[in-house]
Coordinates of N, CA and C in Angstrom, one line a residue:
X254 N 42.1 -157.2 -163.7 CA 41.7 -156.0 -163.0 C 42.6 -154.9 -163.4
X255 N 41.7 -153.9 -163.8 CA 42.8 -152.9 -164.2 C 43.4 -152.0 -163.0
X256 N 44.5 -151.4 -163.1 CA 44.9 -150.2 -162.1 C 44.2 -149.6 -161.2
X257 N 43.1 -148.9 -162.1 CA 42.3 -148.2 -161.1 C 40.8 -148.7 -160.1
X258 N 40.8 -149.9 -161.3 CA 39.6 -151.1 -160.3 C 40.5 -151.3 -158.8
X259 N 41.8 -151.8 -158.7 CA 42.6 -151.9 -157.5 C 42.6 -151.3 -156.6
X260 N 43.3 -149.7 -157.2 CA 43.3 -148.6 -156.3 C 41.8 -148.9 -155.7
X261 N 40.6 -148.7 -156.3 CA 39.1 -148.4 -155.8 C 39.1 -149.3 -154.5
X262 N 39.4 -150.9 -155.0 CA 38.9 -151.7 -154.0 C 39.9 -151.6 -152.9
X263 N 41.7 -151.3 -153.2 CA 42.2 -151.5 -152.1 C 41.9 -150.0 -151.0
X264 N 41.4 -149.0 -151.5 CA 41.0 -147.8 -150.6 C 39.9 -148.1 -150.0
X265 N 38.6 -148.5 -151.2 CA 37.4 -149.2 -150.3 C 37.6 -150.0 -149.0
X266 N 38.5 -151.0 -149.3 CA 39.0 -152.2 -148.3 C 39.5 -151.5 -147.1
X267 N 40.4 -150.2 -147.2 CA 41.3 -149.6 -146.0 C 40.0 -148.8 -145.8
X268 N 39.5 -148.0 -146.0 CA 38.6 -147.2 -145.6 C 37.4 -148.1 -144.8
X269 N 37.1 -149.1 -145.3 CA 35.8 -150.0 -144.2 C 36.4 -150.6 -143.3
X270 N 37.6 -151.1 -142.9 CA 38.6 -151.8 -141.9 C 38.8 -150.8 -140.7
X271 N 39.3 -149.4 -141.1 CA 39.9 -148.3 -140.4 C 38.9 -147.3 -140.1
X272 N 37.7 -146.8 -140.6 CA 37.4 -145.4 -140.7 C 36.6 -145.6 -139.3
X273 N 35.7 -146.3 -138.9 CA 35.0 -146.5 -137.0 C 36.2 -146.2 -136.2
X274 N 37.3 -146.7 -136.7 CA 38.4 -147.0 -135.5 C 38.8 -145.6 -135.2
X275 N 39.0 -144.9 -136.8 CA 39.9 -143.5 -136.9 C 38.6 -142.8 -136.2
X276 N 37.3 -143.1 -136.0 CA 37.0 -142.0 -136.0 C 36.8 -142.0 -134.4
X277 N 36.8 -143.1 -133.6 CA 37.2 -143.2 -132.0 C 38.7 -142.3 -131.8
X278 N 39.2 -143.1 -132.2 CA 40.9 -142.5 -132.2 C 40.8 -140.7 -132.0
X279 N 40.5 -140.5 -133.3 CA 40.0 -138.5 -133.1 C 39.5 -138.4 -131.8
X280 N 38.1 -138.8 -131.8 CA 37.2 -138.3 -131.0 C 38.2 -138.1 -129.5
X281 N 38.7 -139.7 -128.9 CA 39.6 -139.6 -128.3 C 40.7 -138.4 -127.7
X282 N 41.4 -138.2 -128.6 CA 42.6 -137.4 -128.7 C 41.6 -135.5 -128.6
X283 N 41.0 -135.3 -129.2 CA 40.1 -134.2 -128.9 C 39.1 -134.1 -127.8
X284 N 38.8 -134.7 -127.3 CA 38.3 -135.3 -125.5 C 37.0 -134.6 -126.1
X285 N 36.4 -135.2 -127.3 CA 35.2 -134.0 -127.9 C 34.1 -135.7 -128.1
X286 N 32.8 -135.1 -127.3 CA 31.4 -135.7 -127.9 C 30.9 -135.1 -128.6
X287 N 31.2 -134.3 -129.7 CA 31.0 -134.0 -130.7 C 31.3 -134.9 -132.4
X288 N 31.2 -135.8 -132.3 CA 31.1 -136.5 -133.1 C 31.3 -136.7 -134.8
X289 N 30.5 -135.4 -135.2 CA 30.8 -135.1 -136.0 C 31.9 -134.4 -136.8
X290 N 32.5 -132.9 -135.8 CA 33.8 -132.9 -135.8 C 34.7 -134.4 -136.4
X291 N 34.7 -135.0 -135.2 CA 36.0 -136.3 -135.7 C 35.3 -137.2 -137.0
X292 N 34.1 -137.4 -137.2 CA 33.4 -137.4 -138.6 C 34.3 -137.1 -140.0
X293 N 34.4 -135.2 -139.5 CA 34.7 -135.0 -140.3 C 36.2 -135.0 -140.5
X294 N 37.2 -134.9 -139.6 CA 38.2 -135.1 -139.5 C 39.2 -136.5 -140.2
X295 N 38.2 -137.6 -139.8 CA 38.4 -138.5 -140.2 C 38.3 -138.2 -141.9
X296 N 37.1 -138.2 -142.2 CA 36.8 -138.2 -143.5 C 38.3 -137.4 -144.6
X297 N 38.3 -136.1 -143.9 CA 39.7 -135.7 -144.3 C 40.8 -136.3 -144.3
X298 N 41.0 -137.4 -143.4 CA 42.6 -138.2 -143.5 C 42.0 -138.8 -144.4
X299 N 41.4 -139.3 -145.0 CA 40.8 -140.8 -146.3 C 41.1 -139.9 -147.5
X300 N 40.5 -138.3 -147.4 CA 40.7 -137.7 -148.9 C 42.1 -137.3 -148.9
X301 N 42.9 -137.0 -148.4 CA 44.2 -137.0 -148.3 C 44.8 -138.1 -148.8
X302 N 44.7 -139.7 -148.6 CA 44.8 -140.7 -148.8 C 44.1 -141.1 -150.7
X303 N 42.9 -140.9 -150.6 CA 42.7 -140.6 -151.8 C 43.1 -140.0 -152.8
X304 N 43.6 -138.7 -152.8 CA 44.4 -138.1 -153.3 C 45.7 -139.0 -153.7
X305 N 46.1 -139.6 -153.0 CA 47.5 -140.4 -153.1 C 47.4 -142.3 -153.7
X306 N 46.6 -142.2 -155.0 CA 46.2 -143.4 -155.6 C 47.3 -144.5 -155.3
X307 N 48.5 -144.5 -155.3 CA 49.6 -145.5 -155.4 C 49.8 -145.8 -154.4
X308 N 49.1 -144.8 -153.2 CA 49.9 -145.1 -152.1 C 49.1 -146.5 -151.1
X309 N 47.7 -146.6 -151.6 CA 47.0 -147.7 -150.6 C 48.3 -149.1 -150.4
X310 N 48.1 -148.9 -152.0 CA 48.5 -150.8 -152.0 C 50.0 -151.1 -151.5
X311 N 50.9 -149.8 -150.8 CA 52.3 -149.8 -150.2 C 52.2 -149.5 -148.8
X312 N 51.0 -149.0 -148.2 CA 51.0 -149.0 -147.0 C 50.9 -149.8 -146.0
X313 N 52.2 -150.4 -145.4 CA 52.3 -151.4 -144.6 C 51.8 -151.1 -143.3
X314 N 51.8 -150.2 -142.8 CA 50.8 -150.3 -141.5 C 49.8 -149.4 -141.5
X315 N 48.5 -149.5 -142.0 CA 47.7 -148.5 -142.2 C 47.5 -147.3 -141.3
X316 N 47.3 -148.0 -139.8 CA 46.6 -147.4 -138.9 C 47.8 -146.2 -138.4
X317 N 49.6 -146.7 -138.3 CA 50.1 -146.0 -138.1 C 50.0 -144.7 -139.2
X318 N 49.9 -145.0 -140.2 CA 49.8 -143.9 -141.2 C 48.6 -142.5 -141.0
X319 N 47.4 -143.5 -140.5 CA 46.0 -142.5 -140.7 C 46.3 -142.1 -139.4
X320 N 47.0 -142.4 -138.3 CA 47.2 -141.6 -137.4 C 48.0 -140.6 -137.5
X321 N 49.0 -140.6 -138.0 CA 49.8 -139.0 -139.0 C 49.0 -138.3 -139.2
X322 N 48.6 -138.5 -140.4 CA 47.8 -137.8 -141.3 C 46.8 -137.0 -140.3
X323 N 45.8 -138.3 -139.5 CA 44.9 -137.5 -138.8 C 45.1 -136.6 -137.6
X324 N 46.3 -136.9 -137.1 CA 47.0 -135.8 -135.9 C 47.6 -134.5 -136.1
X325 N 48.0 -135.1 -137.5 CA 48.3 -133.6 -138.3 C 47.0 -132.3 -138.4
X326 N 45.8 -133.4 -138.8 CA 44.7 -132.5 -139.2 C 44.2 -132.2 -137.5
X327 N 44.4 -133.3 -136.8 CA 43.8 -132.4 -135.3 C 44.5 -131.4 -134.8
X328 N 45.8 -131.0 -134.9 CA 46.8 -130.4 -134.5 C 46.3 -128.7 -135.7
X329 N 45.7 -128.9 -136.4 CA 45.6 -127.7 -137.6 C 43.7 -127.4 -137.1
X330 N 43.2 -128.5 -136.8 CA 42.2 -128.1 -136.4 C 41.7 -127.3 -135.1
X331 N 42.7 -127.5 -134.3 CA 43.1 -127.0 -132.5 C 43.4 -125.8 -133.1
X332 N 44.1 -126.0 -133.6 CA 45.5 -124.3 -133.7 C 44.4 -123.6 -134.5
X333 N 43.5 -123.9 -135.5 CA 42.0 -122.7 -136.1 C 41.2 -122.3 -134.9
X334 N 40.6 -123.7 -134.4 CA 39.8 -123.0 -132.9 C 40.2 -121.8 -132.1
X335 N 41.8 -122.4 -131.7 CA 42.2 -121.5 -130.6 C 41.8 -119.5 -131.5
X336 N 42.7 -120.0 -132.6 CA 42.7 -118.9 -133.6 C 41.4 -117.8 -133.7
X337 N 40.6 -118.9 -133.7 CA 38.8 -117.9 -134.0 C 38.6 -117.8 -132.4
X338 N 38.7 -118.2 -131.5 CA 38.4 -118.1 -130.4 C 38.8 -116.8 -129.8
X339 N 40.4 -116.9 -130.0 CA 40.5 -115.1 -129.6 C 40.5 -114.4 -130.8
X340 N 40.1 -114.4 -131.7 CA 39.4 -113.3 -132.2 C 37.9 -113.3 -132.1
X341 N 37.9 -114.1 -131.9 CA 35.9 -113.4 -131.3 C 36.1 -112.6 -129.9
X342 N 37.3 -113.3 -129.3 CA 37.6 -112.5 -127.9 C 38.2 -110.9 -128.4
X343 N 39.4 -110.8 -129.3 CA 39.2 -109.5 -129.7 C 38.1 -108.8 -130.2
X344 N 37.3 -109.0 -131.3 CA 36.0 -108.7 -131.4 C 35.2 -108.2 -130.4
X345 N 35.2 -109.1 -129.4 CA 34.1 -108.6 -128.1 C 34.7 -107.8 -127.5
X346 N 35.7 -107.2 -127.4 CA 36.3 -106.4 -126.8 C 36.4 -104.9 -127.1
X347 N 35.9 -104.9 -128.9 CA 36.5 -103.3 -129.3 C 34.6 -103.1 -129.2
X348 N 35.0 -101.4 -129.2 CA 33.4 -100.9 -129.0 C 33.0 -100.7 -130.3
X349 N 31.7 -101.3 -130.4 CA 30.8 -101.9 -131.4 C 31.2 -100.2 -132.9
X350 N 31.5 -99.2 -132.5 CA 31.2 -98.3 -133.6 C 32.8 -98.8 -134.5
X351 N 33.5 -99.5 -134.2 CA 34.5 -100.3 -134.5 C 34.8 -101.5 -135.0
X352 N 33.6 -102.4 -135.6 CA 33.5 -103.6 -135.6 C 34.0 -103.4 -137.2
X353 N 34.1 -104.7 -137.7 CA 34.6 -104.9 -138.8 C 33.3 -105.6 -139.8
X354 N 33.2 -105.5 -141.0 CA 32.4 -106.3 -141.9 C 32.3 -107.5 -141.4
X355 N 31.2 -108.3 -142.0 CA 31.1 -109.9 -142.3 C 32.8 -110.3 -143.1
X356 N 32.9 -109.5 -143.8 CA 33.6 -109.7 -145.2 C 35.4 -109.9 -144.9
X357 N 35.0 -108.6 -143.9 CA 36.5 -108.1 -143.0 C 36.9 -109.4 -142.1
X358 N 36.1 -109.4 -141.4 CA 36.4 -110.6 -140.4 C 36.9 -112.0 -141.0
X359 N 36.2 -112.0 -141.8 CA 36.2 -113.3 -142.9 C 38.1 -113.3 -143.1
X360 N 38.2 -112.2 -143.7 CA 39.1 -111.9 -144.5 C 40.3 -111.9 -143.6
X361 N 40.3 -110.8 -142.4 CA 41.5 -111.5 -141.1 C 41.1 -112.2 -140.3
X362 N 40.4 -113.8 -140.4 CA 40.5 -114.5 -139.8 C 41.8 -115.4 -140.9
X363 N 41.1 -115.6 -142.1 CA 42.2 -116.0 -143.2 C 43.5 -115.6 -142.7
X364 N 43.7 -114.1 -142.8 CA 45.1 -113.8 -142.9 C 45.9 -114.1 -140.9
X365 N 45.1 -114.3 -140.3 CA 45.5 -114.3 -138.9 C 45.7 -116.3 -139.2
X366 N 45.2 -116.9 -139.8 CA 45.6 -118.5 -140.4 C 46.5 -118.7 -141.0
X367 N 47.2 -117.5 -142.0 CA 48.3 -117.4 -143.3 C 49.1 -117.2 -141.9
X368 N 49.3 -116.5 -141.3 CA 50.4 -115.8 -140.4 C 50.5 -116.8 -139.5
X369 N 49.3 -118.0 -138.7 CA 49.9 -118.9 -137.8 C 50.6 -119.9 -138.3
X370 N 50.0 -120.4 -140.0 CA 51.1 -120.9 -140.5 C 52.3 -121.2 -141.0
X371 N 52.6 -119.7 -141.2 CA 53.8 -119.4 -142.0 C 55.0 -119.5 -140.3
X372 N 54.2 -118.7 -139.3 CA 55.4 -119.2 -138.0 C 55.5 -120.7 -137.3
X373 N 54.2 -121.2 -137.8 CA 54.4 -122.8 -137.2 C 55.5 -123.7 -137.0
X374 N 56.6 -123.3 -137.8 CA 58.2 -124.1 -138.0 C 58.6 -123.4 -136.8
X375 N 58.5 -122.4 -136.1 CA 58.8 -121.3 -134.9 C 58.9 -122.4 -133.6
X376 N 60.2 -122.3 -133.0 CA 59.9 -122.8 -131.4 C 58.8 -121.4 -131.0
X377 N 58.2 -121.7 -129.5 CA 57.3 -120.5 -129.1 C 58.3 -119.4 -128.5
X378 N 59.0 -119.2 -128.0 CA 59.8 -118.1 -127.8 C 60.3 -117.2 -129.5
X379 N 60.5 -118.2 -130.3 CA 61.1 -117.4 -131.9 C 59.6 -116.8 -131.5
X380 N 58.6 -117.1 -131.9 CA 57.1 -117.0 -132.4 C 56.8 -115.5 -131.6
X381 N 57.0 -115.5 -130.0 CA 56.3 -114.6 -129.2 C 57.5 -113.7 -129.5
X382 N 58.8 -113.5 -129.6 CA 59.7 -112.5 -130.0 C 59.1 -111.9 -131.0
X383 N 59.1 -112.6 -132.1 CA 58.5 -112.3 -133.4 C 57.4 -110.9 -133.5
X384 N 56.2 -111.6 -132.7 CA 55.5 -110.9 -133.1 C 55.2 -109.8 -131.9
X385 N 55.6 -109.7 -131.0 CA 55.8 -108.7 -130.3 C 56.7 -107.2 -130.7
X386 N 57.7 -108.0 -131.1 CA 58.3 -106.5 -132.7 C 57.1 -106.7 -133.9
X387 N 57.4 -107.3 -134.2 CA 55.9 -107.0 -135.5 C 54.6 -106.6 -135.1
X388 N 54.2 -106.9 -134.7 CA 52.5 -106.8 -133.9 C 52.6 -105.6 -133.1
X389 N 53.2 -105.6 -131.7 CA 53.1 -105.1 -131.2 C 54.0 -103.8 -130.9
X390 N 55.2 -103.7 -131.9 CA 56.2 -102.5 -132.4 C 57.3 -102.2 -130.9
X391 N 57.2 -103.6 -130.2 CA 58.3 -103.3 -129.7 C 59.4 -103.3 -130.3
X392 N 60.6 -102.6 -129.9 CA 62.0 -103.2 -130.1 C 62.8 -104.0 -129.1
X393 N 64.1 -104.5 -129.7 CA 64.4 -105.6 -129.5 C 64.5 -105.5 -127.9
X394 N 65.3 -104.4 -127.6 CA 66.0 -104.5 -126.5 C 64.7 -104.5 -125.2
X395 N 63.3 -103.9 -125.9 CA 62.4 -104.4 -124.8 C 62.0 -105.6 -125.0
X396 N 62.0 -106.4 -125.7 CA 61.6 -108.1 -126.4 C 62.4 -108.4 -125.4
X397 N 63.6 -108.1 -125.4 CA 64.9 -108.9 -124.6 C 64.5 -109.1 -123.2
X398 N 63.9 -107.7 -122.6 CA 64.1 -107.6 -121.1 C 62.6 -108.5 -120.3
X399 N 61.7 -107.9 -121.8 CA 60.4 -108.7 -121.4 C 60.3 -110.4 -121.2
X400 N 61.3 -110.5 -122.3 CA 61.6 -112.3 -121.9 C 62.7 -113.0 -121.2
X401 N 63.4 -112.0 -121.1 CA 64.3 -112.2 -120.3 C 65.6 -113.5 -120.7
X402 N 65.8 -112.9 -121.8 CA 67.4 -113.2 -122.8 C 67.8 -112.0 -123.4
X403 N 68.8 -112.8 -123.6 CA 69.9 -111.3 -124.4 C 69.5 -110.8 -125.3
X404 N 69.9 -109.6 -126.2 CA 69.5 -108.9 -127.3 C 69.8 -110.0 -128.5
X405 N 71.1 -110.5 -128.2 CA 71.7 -111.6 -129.4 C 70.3 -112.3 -130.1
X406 N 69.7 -112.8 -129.0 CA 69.3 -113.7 -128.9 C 67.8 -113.2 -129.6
X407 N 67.7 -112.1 -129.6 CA 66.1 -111.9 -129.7 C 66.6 -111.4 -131.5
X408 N 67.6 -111.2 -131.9 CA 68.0 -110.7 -132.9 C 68.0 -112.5 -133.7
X409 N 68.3 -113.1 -133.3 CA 68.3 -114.2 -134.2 C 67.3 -115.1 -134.0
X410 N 66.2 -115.2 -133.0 CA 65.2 -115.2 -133.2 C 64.3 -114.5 -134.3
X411 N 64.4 -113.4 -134.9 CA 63.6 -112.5 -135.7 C 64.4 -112.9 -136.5
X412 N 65.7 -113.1 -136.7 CA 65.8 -113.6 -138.4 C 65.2 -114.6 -138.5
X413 N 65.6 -115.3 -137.8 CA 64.7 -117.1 -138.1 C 63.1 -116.7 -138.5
X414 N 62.7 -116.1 -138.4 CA 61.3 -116.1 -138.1 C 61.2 -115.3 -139.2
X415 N 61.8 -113.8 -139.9 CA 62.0 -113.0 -140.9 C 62.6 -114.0 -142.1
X416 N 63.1 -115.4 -142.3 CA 63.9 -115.7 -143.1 C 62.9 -117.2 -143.6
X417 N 62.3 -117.8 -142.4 CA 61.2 -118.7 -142.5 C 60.0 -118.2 -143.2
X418 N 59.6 -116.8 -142.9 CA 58.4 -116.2 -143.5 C 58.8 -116.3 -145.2
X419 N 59.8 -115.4 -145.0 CA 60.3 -115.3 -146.7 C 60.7 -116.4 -147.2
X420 N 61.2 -118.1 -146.7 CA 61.1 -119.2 -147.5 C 60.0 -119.9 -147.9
X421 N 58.7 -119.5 -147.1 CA 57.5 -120.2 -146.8 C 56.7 -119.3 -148.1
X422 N 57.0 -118.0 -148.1 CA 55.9 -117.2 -148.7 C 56.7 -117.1 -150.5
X423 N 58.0 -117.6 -150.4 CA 58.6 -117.2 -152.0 C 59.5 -118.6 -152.6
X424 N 58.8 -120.0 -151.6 CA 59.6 -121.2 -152.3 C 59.0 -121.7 -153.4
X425 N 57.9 -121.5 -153.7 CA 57.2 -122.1 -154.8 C 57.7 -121.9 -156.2

């Protein structure tokens, strides 16, 4: 049996053993009768898996694994929802002679997903300091009062957050 006949059957093998289970498990953990969703979710931890040919025939506990993989992807699929959710809620809010393209929208929903993920390494206080001077052009010392820590503190918050952006956006 060559290499890749292996790989085939030992992925086949993990994928028909696991994939009903994973896809309760999702469904589960997202309190969603939506079915499809965890469908597809599932389907995503197996091509992730797929992608990684060597790795079937070393994975000693499967289930713990596809639960990583797949909590990761629920954890990324929550954090998009919430994402489009308030911007449709900003959208509904500005007066219609102000709306943005198909194209536009498209385009900062992407960059509003580049920017959740580049602060995701963020505890939430780094994150809401952050973008309260960025976004919303406070300075520090109102950051400080509105959260109620020191200047120090909001100052090294923004590096962290200024120094994480620049590792995330220029490590490649």
């Amino acid at each position: 049996m060559t290499r890749n006949t292996a790989n085939s059957v030992g992925f086949n093998t993990l994928y028909q053993e696991h994939h009903e289970w994973l896809v309760r498990w999702i469904a589960r953990r997202t309190y969603s009768t939506d079915t499809d969703s965890a469908q597809d979710l599932a389907q995503d931890t197996f091509i992730r898996l797929l992608n990684k040919t060597s790795l079937y025939s070393e994975i000693r506990s499967p289930r713990a694994w596809l639960t990583k993989v797949a909590g990761n992807l629920v954890t990324d699929d929550i954090r998009r929802k919430i994402l489009e959710k308030n911007y449709v809620d900003f959208l509904e809010s500005m007066p219609e002679t102000a709306y943005f393209s198909p194209e536009e929208q498209f385009q900062l929903l992407r960059l509003l997903e580049q920017i959740d993920r580049l602060l995701s390494g963020l505890r939430p206080i780094e994150k809401t300091a952050f973008l309260m001077v960025r976004l919303d052009g406070l300075s520090y010392k109102e950051v400080a009062k509105q959260l109620d820590v020191s200047l120090s503190s909001i100052e090294k918050y923004i590096a962290k957050a200024m120094f994480e952006c620049y590792t995330l956006t220029y490590s490649d």
